[in-house]
């Protein structure tokens, strides 16, 4: 079907205009400037610290400090300091801090550029702007060398995850717990870094030290498992000379995913485990390993451990541990189905009281100071911001955000969380964002175009919160539907296990089922459906073009496109991910032929744009280049836009502007909408 073009602003009168042609104050530069969210909230005494993105400063992340007196937050580290770890490429908690009796706070952090661990004393005497960070670890060499994450300060050392590359391949790597001297002596001498564990396990989180300092607990797992398949909670005594005694597993295993371990101030060991089919909080006996569910619910109190240092629960001060391991104070928890809310749990009674406020989703980062809990939350009307809950009064307030709304919130879309039926009657969760504009309407006989957004992971999910990248399209008259297809987290283990060995099948079917349902009910124009996705979502988008003629076009962003190539080329963390998603190595060649977009490129007939970072270690450019080679000579309009200096996930403002405008130009050309306010993307066959 040929769609007649309409011009931006065309319509049947004042305030009218065809879908996709509406003007909007939410331009690509605005969406890019506010991309990202606060992460890794922590407390140093009564101060609150967190990391925050700076898209206009090359995409770096800075440390933000909110003083104890409640004064305005401020960046604690100027450019070019970039507080971000590269452990397993996705990173992890990159900083830690302690309050000192003299000299102010002491912090340690990982600098992205060289991946060294630094000490930082912002209030050092005699330094008007604080002391310059000083290195604690040596310069890296071999293929990425040494990397650090999930630190905790213990006496004169930093205990953390050490990732060390031993060869040129991305899988030539070992990970251990290590102790780094705070005096800087190891900055020139690798031998002064003490290794606390051996490297028998491929992956580890940082240690959690008991309040008395006599025990340490951490999580481990190994290939081919991913951390949502099965992890083990390891426990060891800390010897008088600061070493770890023989460690033992007290919880978890191949079919039980422990997502977090934590000590209460009274010395009770807590863990988040999915042994009952849902991630729930447990009290764990350190001797017997007996685990007692503190709040048995068909809700998730945890999530996928993509990075070490994520926190879904945080014990509050108060209470003591009894001889049987029970007792202790209240625990702040994140819980829910699909998206999380903040609650305060009484472990003894099981009572759970949720925080009041507009927030509909919380990120897995929690910190506690006295009776106050700090986290990062968002709602359909507010982007992610740092929130404080006073558990004594129940009052919650924002203490760190982007400030006033950059545009009138009347331009923001109103998400509708819905459940659709897919093949065999299985439920599919999705969030529908209809086109929305306070001063524009479309002709009554026109249905809007819709874009299906397939999230990354694929073991992940999307909540219904404000995203200016979505509002960029909806405020112009293009609807968006985010699909939490089978395999997504947030709905229990059985839901995420739907994708086991079915990647490229279940995700594709579920996205298509939602798109067809929206068209069948008259919500979306069946001739103007598109699909887009990044990373694993890029795989789903491309695989959908090869599997069905449902979509008119696709935006494919730093994708997986070739199963065999991905298993050989990607980073260590995901090098065996394909075992669970597509099948064991002996079946991979066949599954690749059956599902990979590269192998099925002859079936792709719809136009697409392919957006790729050239420094991507997770989905290397070779993936995109293979698809382009397979499409060569075929009469399918497409474009390839590559970005130097970008990795997995675009971080620079100028990159995001170019990517958003290229995506909109694709939709405008394919859907028959003429827009003169963006550069025209050149599509070539």
XYZ file of C-alpha atoms in Angstrom:
685
model
C 0.000 0.000 0.000
C 1.325 3.449 -0.970
C 0.872 6.092 1.690
C 0.369 9.640 0.400
C 2.756 12.061 2.087
C 1.490 14.686 4.522
C 3.490 17.711 5.546
C 4.335 18.561 9.117
C 1.560 20.836 10.293
C -0.901 19.847 7.541
C -4.451 19.211 8.728
C -8.107 20.036 8.339
C -8.008 23.221 10.379
C -6.361 24.955 13.306
C -4.937 22.432 15.720
C -5.344 19.535 13.295
C -2.676 17.522 11.546
C -1.969 14.052 10.314
C -0.349 11.614 12.711
C 3.414 11.932 12.563
C 3.321 15.509 11.280
C 2.766 17.346 14.564
C 5.297 19.928 15.750
C 6.839 19.278 19.156
C 9.046 21.158 21.617
C 10.675 17.842 22.523
C 13.476 17.829 19.983
C 16.296 15.331 19.725
C 18.765 17.635 21.469
C 16.493 17.934 24.485
C 15.885 14.190 24.677
C 19.617 13.547 24.403
C 20.585 16.124 27.019
C 18.400 14.417 29.623
C 19.280 10.834 28.713
C 20.463 8.472 31.410
C 19.645 8.408 35.100
C 21.257 8.609 38.516
C 22.849 5.359 39.678
C 24.679 3.813 42.622
C 23.248 5.870 45.453
C 25.233 5.687 48.680
C 25.588 7.465 51.974
C 28.775 8.776 53.552
C 27.760 9.657 57.069
C 24.708 11.889 56.653
C 25.683 12.916 53.129
C 24.137 11.326 50.039
C 26.251 10.592 46.964
C 25.431 9.081 43.572
C 26.670 8.939 39.993
C 24.955 10.953 37.293
C 25.332 11.140 33.493
C 26.649 14.136 31.583
C 25.693 13.568 27.909
C 26.955 17.016 26.910
C 30.373 16.294 28.432
C 31.229 13.349 26.238
C 28.852 11.025 28.058
C 30.924 10.863 31.241
C 29.413 10.059 34.649
C 30.240 12.288 37.577
C 29.911 11.830 41.324
C 27.208 14.042 42.807
C 27.260 15.079 46.460
C 24.342 16.275 48.580
C 25.618 17.786 51.836
C 24.323 16.750 55.226
C 22.649 20.136 55.771
C 20.327 19.482 52.839
C 21.942 22.063 50.594
C 21.812 21.716 46.806
C 23.597 18.795 45.242
C 26.706 19.485 43.174
C 29.108 17.547 40.974
C 32.018 16.507 43.162
C 34.378 15.652 40.318
C 34.950 17.945 37.326
C 35.615 16.758 33.781
C 37.335 14.690 32.594
C 36.807 12.389 35.604
C 34.388 9.649 34.614
C 33.139 7.417 37.435
C 32.355 4.171 35.669
C 33.692 0.622 35.831
C 34.156 -1.733 32.880
C 34.087 -4.997 34.821
C 32.325 -7.529 32.528
C 31.940 -4.510 30.157
C 28.648 -3.535 31.799
C 30.427 -2.296 34.903
C 29.189 -2.380 38.456
C 29.227 -0.229 41.564
C 32.150 2.132 40.825
C 32.596 3.908 44.153
C 32.438 3.645 47.939
C 33.030 6.061 50.794
C 33.377 6.403 54.542
C 33.014 9.260 56.979
C 36.150 10.054 58.979
C 36.473 11.820 62.304
C 38.952 14.238 60.746
C 39.527 15.360 57.180
C 36.032 14.825 55.855
C 34.842 11.919 53.718
C 37.185 9.472 52.017
C 35.996 8.018 48.725
C 37.373 5.524 46.272
C 36.191 5.312 42.668
C 36.992 3.796 39.281
C 37.930 6.190 36.462
C 36.602 4.966 33.124
C 39.492 6.100 30.917
C 42.195 3.993 32.575
C 40.067 1.747 34.843
C 42.322 2.504 37.786
C 40.973 2.751 41.303
C 41.461 6.213 42.858
C 41.201 7.656 46.366
C 39.535 11.034 46.730
C 39.363 13.391 49.725
C 37.068 16.254 48.677
C 37.502 18.179 51.943
C 41.242 17.738 52.372
C 42.723 20.615 54.407
C 44.567 23.205 52.388
C 42.950 22.240 49.118
C 40.375 24.877 48.118
C 38.630 22.545 45.693
C 39.454 19.336 47.517
C 42.422 17.092 46.831
C 43.125 15.728 43.389
C 42.277 12.013 43.190
C 45.319 9.792 43.644
C 45.697 6.351 42.034
C 45.591 3.210 44.139
C 46.077 0.590 41.418
C 48.622 0.185 38.625
C 48.209 1.171 34.990
C 46.623 -1.582 32.912
C 48.350 -3.238 30.000
C 47.133 -6.559 28.571
C 43.965 -6.068 26.446
C 42.122 -4.031 29.086
C 44.387 -5.158 31.904
C 43.030 -4.634 35.400
C 39.506 -3.542 36.228
C 37.765 -3.010 39.559
C 34.177 -2.848 40.833
C 31.847 -3.117 43.830
C 34.301 -1.755 46.432
C 33.977 -1.612 50.204
C 36.421 0.129 52.554
C 37.922 -1.990 55.327
C 40.577 -0.429 57.535
C 43.500 0.563 55.365
C 42.298 -1.378 52.317
C 39.651 -1.449 49.623
C 38.046 -4.862 49.150
C 36.480 -5.282 45.729
C 36.160 -7.307 42.542
C 39.343 -7.563 40.497
C 39.002 -8.471 36.818
C 42.306 -9.274 35.134
C 42.823 -9.984 31.454
C 45.447 -12.628 30.765
C 45.436 -12.604 26.964
C 44.076 -10.824 23.881
C 40.733 -12.649 23.612
C 37.714 -11.243 25.484
C 37.417 -14.565 27.343
C 41.058 -14.541 28.482
C 40.091 -13.225 31.877
C 39.970 -14.117 35.556
C 38.026 -12.556 38.441
C 38.744 -12.659 42.168
C 38.095 -10.694 45.321
C 41.065 -8.499 46.090
C 42.343 -6.070 48.740
C 43.950 -2.842 47.529
C 46.058 -0.729 49.958
C 44.679 2.763 50.561
C 48.169 4.205 50.948
C 48.750 4.046 47.178
C 51.633 1.581 47.395
C 50.028 -0.718 44.813
C 49.761 2.087 42.252
C 53.176 1.094 40.950
C 53.361 -2.486 42.170
C 50.704 -5.062 41.224
C 52.175 -7.554 43.708
C 50.923 -5.426 46.606
C 47.308 -6.137 45.658
C 46.256 -9.065 47.838
C 43.997 -11.652 46.255
C 41.430 -12.840 48.778
C 39.922 -15.697 46.750
C 41.049 -17.962 43.959
C 39.591 -17.817 40.459
C 37.747 -21.157 40.422
C 34.515 -19.227 39.771
C 34.312 -17.151 36.616
C 32.179 -14.356 38.084
C 31.848 -12.734 41.482
C 30.264 -9.793 43.212
C 32.095 -7.712 45.764
C 32.164 -8.816 49.415
C 29.631 -7.820 52.041
C 31.262 -7.625 55.471
C 29.384 -8.468 58.662
C 29.014 -5.633 61.190
C 31.624 -7.201 63.484
C 34.028 -7.589 60.556
C 34.468 -11.306 61.208
C 32.622 -12.676 58.160
C 32.324 -11.896 54.468
C 29.592 -12.972 52.052
C 29.487 -12.679 48.274
C 27.896 -14.253 45.179
C 29.545 -16.362 42.466
C 28.556 -18.227 39.311
C 30.208 -19.875 36.348
C 29.748 -20.590 32.654
C 27.391 -21.524 31.078
C 25.019 -20.114 33.696
C 23.950 -16.497 33.748
C 23.324 -14.922 37.164
C 19.526 -15.287 36.780
C 19.966 -19.022 36.092
C 21.923 -19.978 39.188
C 24.328 -18.367 41.637
C 25.895 -19.391 44.929
C 26.135 -17.435 48.155
C 29.649 -17.920 49.519
C 30.547 -17.271 53.148
C 33.948 -17.110 54.823
C 35.442 -16.008 58.112
C 37.832 -13.057 58.077
C 41.033 -13.988 59.857
C 42.917 -11.736 62.253
C 45.475 -10.918 59.561
C 42.738 -9.815 57.136
C 42.441 -12.882 54.965
C 39.471 -15.038 54.051
C 39.368 -18.506 55.567
C 37.999 -21.491 53.658
C 34.794 -20.355 51.953
C 31.658 -22.462 51.658
C 28.373 -22.233 49.795
C 25.381 -21.674 52.095
C 22.648 -20.918 49.538
C 21.952 -21.202 45.822
C 23.037 -23.571 43.100
C 22.571 -24.333 39.391
C 18.798 -23.788 39.520
C 18.542 -21.093 42.193
C 19.446 -17.492 41.451
C 20.523 -15.488 44.498
C 20.465 -11.847 43.376
C 21.758 -10.090 46.502
C 23.307 -10.784 49.884
C 23.376 -8.309 52.763
C 24.005 -8.164 56.506
C 21.704 -6.360 58.894
C 23.287 -4.028 61.456
C 22.512 -6.714 64.050
C 24.451 -9.388 62.144
C 21.613 -11.288 60.445
C 22.389 -12.589 56.959
C 19.781 -11.706 54.333
C 19.543 -12.806 50.727
C 17.218 -12.404 47.756
C 16.544 -15.781 46.114
C 14.138 -17.159 43.497
C 14.051 -20.673 44.995
C 10.239 -20.395 45.189
C 9.801 -19.178 41.613
C 9.937 -15.495 42.543
C 12.790 -13.401 43.917
C 11.815 -13.053 47.581
C 13.799 -11.927 50.666
C 15.180 -14.665 52.926
C 16.883 -14.853 56.286
C 19.769 -17.294 55.988
C 21.343 -19.314 58.794
C 25.114 -18.966 58.208
C 25.795 -22.407 59.704
C 23.073 -24.668 58.340
C 22.127 -22.648 55.264
C 18.462 -22.854 56.251
C 16.570 -20.064 54.482
C 13.329 -18.559 55.803
C 11.182 -16.536 53.396
C 10.466 -13.203 55.081
C 7.688 -12.135 52.708
C 6.385 -14.973 50.519
C 4.651 -13.306 47.590
C 4.297 -13.813 43.867
C 6.264 -10.620 43.403
C 9.854 -9.852 42.567
C 12.026 -8.463 45.368
C 15.052 -8.782 43.096
C 16.055 -8.834 39.473
C 18.738 -9.816 36.976
C 22.238 -9.292 38.357
C 23.702 -7.722 35.236
C 26.232 -5.768 37.307
C 27.790 -6.349 40.742
C 26.579 -3.902 43.342
C 22.856 -3.780 42.537
C 20.667 -3.516 45.656
C 16.989 -4.399 45.955
C 17.013 -4.442 49.757
C 18.764 -2.399 52.417
C 18.490 -3.081 56.171
C 17.795 -0.128 58.446
C 19.545 0.384 61.782
C 17.908 -0.994 64.917
C 17.265 -4.372 66.436
C 19.624 -7.189 67.311
C 20.100 -10.666 66.002
C 18.968 -13.538 68.220
C 20.861 -16.775 68.644
C 18.674 -18.477 66.025
C 19.483 -15.758 63.469
C 16.089 -14.067 63.736
C 15.450 -10.543 64.893
C 16.881 -7.376 63.479
C 15.304 -4.149 62.347
C 13.231 -3.091 59.389
C 14.359 -3.651 55.819
C 13.798 -1.339 52.868
C 12.810 -3.419 49.844
C 11.926 -2.941 46.187
C 9.109 -5.228 45.104
C 6.324 -5.722 42.595
C 5.298 -7.338 39.334
C 6.615 -5.743 36.167
C 7.921 -2.680 37.980
C 9.044 -2.088 41.527
C 7.843 0.131 44.344
C 9.681 0.972 47.558
C 8.402 -0.593 50.751
C 9.534 -1.122 54.327
C 9.377 -4.722 55.538
C 9.139 -5.920 59.129
C 10.939 -9.283 58.939
C 9.284 -10.582 62.094
C 5.653 -9.937 61.212
C 5.964 -9.936 57.439
C 4.171 -6.597 57.294
C 5.103 -4.535 54.265
C 4.250 -0.833 53.997
C 4.847 0.949 50.690
C 6.137 4.498 50.399
C 3.585 7.076 49.325
C 4.262 9.114 46.224
C 3.824 9.235 42.464
C 6.718 6.919 41.602
C 5.857 3.764 39.667
C 9.331 2.262 39.179
C 12.499 2.118 41.255
C 15.976 1.191 40.115
C 18.008 -1.455 42.023
C 20.020 0.977 44.098
C 19.215 1.666 47.758
C 21.104 3.336 50.578
C 20.293 4.007 54.211
C 21.292 6.650 56.752
C 19.526 6.500 60.105
C 15.796 6.312 59.482
C 16.120 7.559 55.914
C 16.171 5.448 52.759
C 17.489 6.732 49.437
C 16.768 5.387 45.976
C 16.206 6.264 42.326
C 12.632 6.353 41.068
C 10.503 7.576 38.164
C 6.879 7.889 37.100
C 4.998 8.517 33.852
C 5.326 12.235 34.620
C 8.858 12.357 36.015
C 12.162 10.955 34.831
C 14.447 9.068 37.217
C 15.364 11.161 40.256
C 16.908 10.585 43.675
C 14.222 10.160 46.338
C 14.462 10.220 50.138
C 11.995 8.315 52.335
C 11.889 9.158 56.028
C 10.643 5.903 57.552
C 9.891 7.650 60.864
C 7.289 9.938 59.284
C 6.461 8.158 56.033
C 7.276 11.327 54.099
C 9.035 10.944 50.740
C 10.588 13.750 48.710
C 12.889 14.350 45.745
C 16.418 15.410 46.686
C 18.151 15.111 43.316
C 16.674 15.573 39.849
C 17.099 17.311 36.526
C 15.153 20.249 37.953
C 12.071 21.842 36.456
C 10.350 20.183 33.498
C 12.168 21.243 30.320
C 8.835 21.371 28.465
C 5.179 21.520 29.398
C 4.263 18.073 30.818
C 1.134 18.274 28.689
C 3.315 16.902 25.886
C 4.175 13.756 27.842
C 2.387 10.536 26.860
C 0.131 8.621 29.238
C 1.197 4.948 29.285
C -1.382 2.198 29.472
C -0.118 -1.036 31.038
C -1.921 -3.905 29.355
C -1.852 -7.671 29.018
C -2.277 -9.254 25.594
C -2.765 -12.865 24.541
C -0.158 -14.498 22.373
C 0.281 -17.942 20.797
C -1.236 -20.781 22.834
C -3.041 -18.176 24.941
C 0.075 -17.085 26.809
C -0.014 -13.680 28.482
C 2.196 -10.873 27.172
C 2.806 -7.730 29.204
C 3.199 -4.389 27.437
C 2.979 -0.624 27.932
C 1.101 1.322 25.260
C 1.982 4.994 24.669
C -0.635 6.507 22.337
C 0.221 9.610 20.276
C -0.389 12.686 22.416
C -0.237 16.435 21.837
C -2.071 19.129 23.830
C -2.888 21.231 20.763
C -3.032 18.807 17.845
C -5.452 16.155 16.712
C -5.530 13.938 13.654
C -8.390 13.549 11.172
C -11.134 11.326 12.562
C -10.713 8.745 9.814
C -6.960 8.277 10.326
C -5.290 5.636 12.491
C -1.857 6.395 13.953
C 1.394 4.647 13.066
C 2.901 2.617 15.897
C 6.411 1.434 16.685
C 6.948 -1.731 18.713
C 9.899 -1.319 21.075
C 11.681 -4.559 21.965
C 13.837 -4.101 25.062
C 17.423 -5.256 25.419
C 18.770 -7.990 27.626
C 16.842 -10.002 26.639
C 16.688 -10.922 30.355
C 15.385 -7.542 31.427
C 12.174 -5.510 31.332
C 10.854 -1.982 30.835
C 8.578 -0.129 33.308
C 6.002 2.540 32.385
C 7.938 5.719 33.152
C 8.717 9.005 31.446
C 11.232 8.584 28.645
C 11.807 11.611 26.428
C 12.958 9.312 23.639
C 9.429 7.887 23.612
C 7.861 11.339 24.022
C 9.933 12.503 21.033
C 7.793 10.230 18.860
C 4.429 10.322 20.625
C 4.361 14.131 20.697
C 4.758 14.051 16.919
C 1.879 11.648 16.447
C 3.646 8.262 16.354
C 2.536 5.737 18.953
C 4.913 3.462 20.848
C 4.298 0.126 22.544
C 6.990 -1.392 24.765
C 6.662 -5.169 24.969
C 7.857 -7.228 27.922
C 7.908 -10.378 25.840
C 8.292 -13.876 27.247
C 11.754 -14.049 28.781
C 11.444 -10.664 30.473
C 12.101 -10.237 34.171
C 9.612 -8.882 36.666
C 7.005 -11.642 36.325
C 8.609 -14.634 38.026
C 11.019 -17.326 36.920
C 8.519 -19.240 34.778
C 7.844 -16.144 32.651
C 11.521 -15.482 32.016
C 12.154 -19.179 31.307
C 9.788 -18.956 28.309
C 12.722 -17.748 26.244
C 14.977 -20.693 27.081
C 16.293 -21.963 23.743
C 13.532 -19.907 22.082
C 15.282 -16.592 21.387
C 14.218 -15.407 17.978
C 10.937 -17.292 18.304
C 9.026 -16.314 21.472
C 10.224 -12.692 21.493
C 9.364 -12.297 17.803
C 5.959 -13.934 18.246
C 5.067 -11.886 21.319
C 5.974 -8.553 19.712
C 3.975 -9.484 16.629
C 0.985 -10.574 18.713
C 0.872 -7.194 20.465
C 1.221 -5.291 17.188
C -1.545 -7.326 15.552
C -3.812 -6.835 18.549
C -3.389 -3.056 18.438
C -4.196 -3.075 14.732
C -7.188 -5.421 15.142
C -8.793 -3.273 17.844
C -8.393 -0.095 15.804
C -5.655 1.471 17.921
C -2.881 1.310 15.287
C -2.747 1.582 11.502
C -1.986 -1.960 10.286
C -0.121 -0.553 7.264
C 2.124 1.667 9.379
C 3.644 -0.622 11.979
C 7.362 -0.574 12.713
C 9.657 -2.308 15.173
C 12.807 -1.066 16.863
C 15.233 -2.404 19.410
C 18.763 -2.044 20.738
C 21.222 -4.806 21.670
C 19.111 -7.934 22.223
C 16.135 -5.836 21.148
C 17.985 -5.178 17.907
C 18.102 -8.936 17.378
C 14.339 -9.138 17.910
C 13.726 -6.255 15.499
C 15.898 -7.734 12.757
C 14.641 -11.280 13.328
C 11.084 -9.941 13.066
C 11.789 -8.494 9.607
C 13.017 -11.925 8.505
C 10.102 -13.787 10.092
C 7.059 -11.727 9.120
C 5.828 -9.056 6.707
C 3.897 -7.365 9.516
C 6.242 -4.385 9.842
C 6.740 -1.611 7.311
C 10.274 -0.858 8.572
C 12.653 -1.269 11.501
C 15.276 0.604 13.512
C 18.030 -1.844 14.495
C 20.469 -0.488 17.078
C 23.852 -2.053 18.073
C 22.315 -5.495 17.580
C 23.055 -9.175 17.780
C 22.531 -10.477 14.226
C 24.521 -13.698 13.987
C 24.351 -16.295 16.785
C 27.561 -18.101 15.872
C 29.508 -14.889 15.480
C 28.123 -13.435 18.703
C 29.167 -16.494 20.722
C 32.713 -16.145 19.371
C 33.103 -12.361 19.438
C 31.257 -10.985 22.441
C 32.616 -10.295 25.899
C 33.136 -12.978 28.521
C 29.952 -12.412 30.525
C 27.687 -13.256 27.581
C 29.964 -15.649 25.715
C 27.838 -18.603 26.909
C 24.531 -16.716 27.169
C 23.524 -18.260 23.842
C 23.513 -21.734 25.452
C 20.374 -20.812 27.354
C 18.838 -18.577 24.700
C 19.319 -20.737 21.605
C 20.627 -24.109 22.756
C 23.876 -25.944 23.486
C 26.935 -25.537 21.229
C 26.130 -28.660 19.204
C 22.775 -27.176 18.189
C 23.985 -23.640 17.579
C 24.804 -23.943 13.859
C 21.311 -25.218 13.091
C 19.617 -22.591 15.255
C 21.734 -19.920 13.589
C 20.498 -20.986 10.154
C 16.915 -21.047 11.402
C 16.855 -17.743 13.283
C 19.794 -15.408 12.668
C 18.914 -12.336 10.582
C 22.247 -12.651 8.786
C 21.389 -16.201 7.701
C 17.840 -15.172 6.753
C 18.647 -11.849 5.107
C 17.027 -13.017 1.866
C 13.673 -12.850 3.668
C 14.048 -9.213 4.689
C 12.041 -6.959 2.384
C 11.208 -3.959 4.599
C 13.436 -0.853 4.839
C 15.588 -0.438 7.943
C 18.201 1.766 9.551
C 21.149 0.164 11.338
C 22.809 2.253 14.079
C 26.124 1.001 15.481
C 28.868 2.123 17.868
C 32.280 1.287 16.452
C 33.824 0.628 19.890
C 31.162 -1.839 21.017
C 32.722 -4.843 22.830
C 29.353 -6.533 23.448
C 27.823 -6.431 19.963
C 30.871 -5.680 17.801
C 30.474 -3.857 14.458
C 31.239 -7.146 12.700
C 27.658 -8.184 13.461
C 26.246 -5.193 11.566
C 28.767 -5.564 8.757
C 27.681 -9.160 8.106
C 24.068 -8.128 7.682
C 25.056 -5.324 5.329
C 27.092 -7.780 3.267
C 24.167 -10.194 3.137
C 21.858 -7.398 1.945
C 24.228 -6.218 -0.768
C 22.610 -6.282 -4.194
C 19.099 -6.767 -2.822
C 16.417 -4.128 -3.590
C 15.734 -3.254 0.060
C 16.223 0.412 1.045
C 18.380 0.696 4.146
C 20.926 2.930 5.844
C 23.936 2.295 8.066
C 24.977 4.992 10.535
C 28.124 4.244 12.546
C 29.493 6.271 15.454
C 33.171 6.452 16.341
C 33.957 6.411 20.041
C 30.610 4.903 21.030
C 30.306 1.533 22.696
C 27.346 -0.533 23.807
C 24.745 2.105 24.602
C 25.075 5.578 23.143
C 26.250 8.147 25.703
C 27.222 11.270 23.785
C 24.551 13.884 23.161
C 25.524 14.392 19.514
C 25.266 10.651 18.864
C 21.799 10.410 20.370
C 20.609 13.414 18.360
C 21.794 11.860 15.109
C 20.302 8.480 16.011
C 16.880 9.864 16.987
C 16.615 12.038 13.889
C 17.686 9.168 11.628
C 15.031 6.940 13.172
C 12.315 9.580 12.749
C 13.374 10.193 9.153
C 13.013 6.467 8.413
C 9.475 6.422 9.782
C 8.549 9.627 7.982
C 9.721 8.293 4.620
C 8.121 4.886 5.006
C 4.873 6.115 6.589
C 4.444 8.892 4.025
C 5.054 11.899 6.296
C 7.051 14.819 4.958
C 9.081 16.537 7.672
C 11.460 19.356 6.923
C 12.646 19.856 10.504
C 15.094 16.928 10.529
C 17.902 15.812 8.201
C 16.714 13.337 5.606
C 18.167 9.869 6.088
C 19.494 8.522 2.811
C 18.112 5.051 2.210
C 19.897 2.994 -0.421
C 19.152 -0.417 -1.840
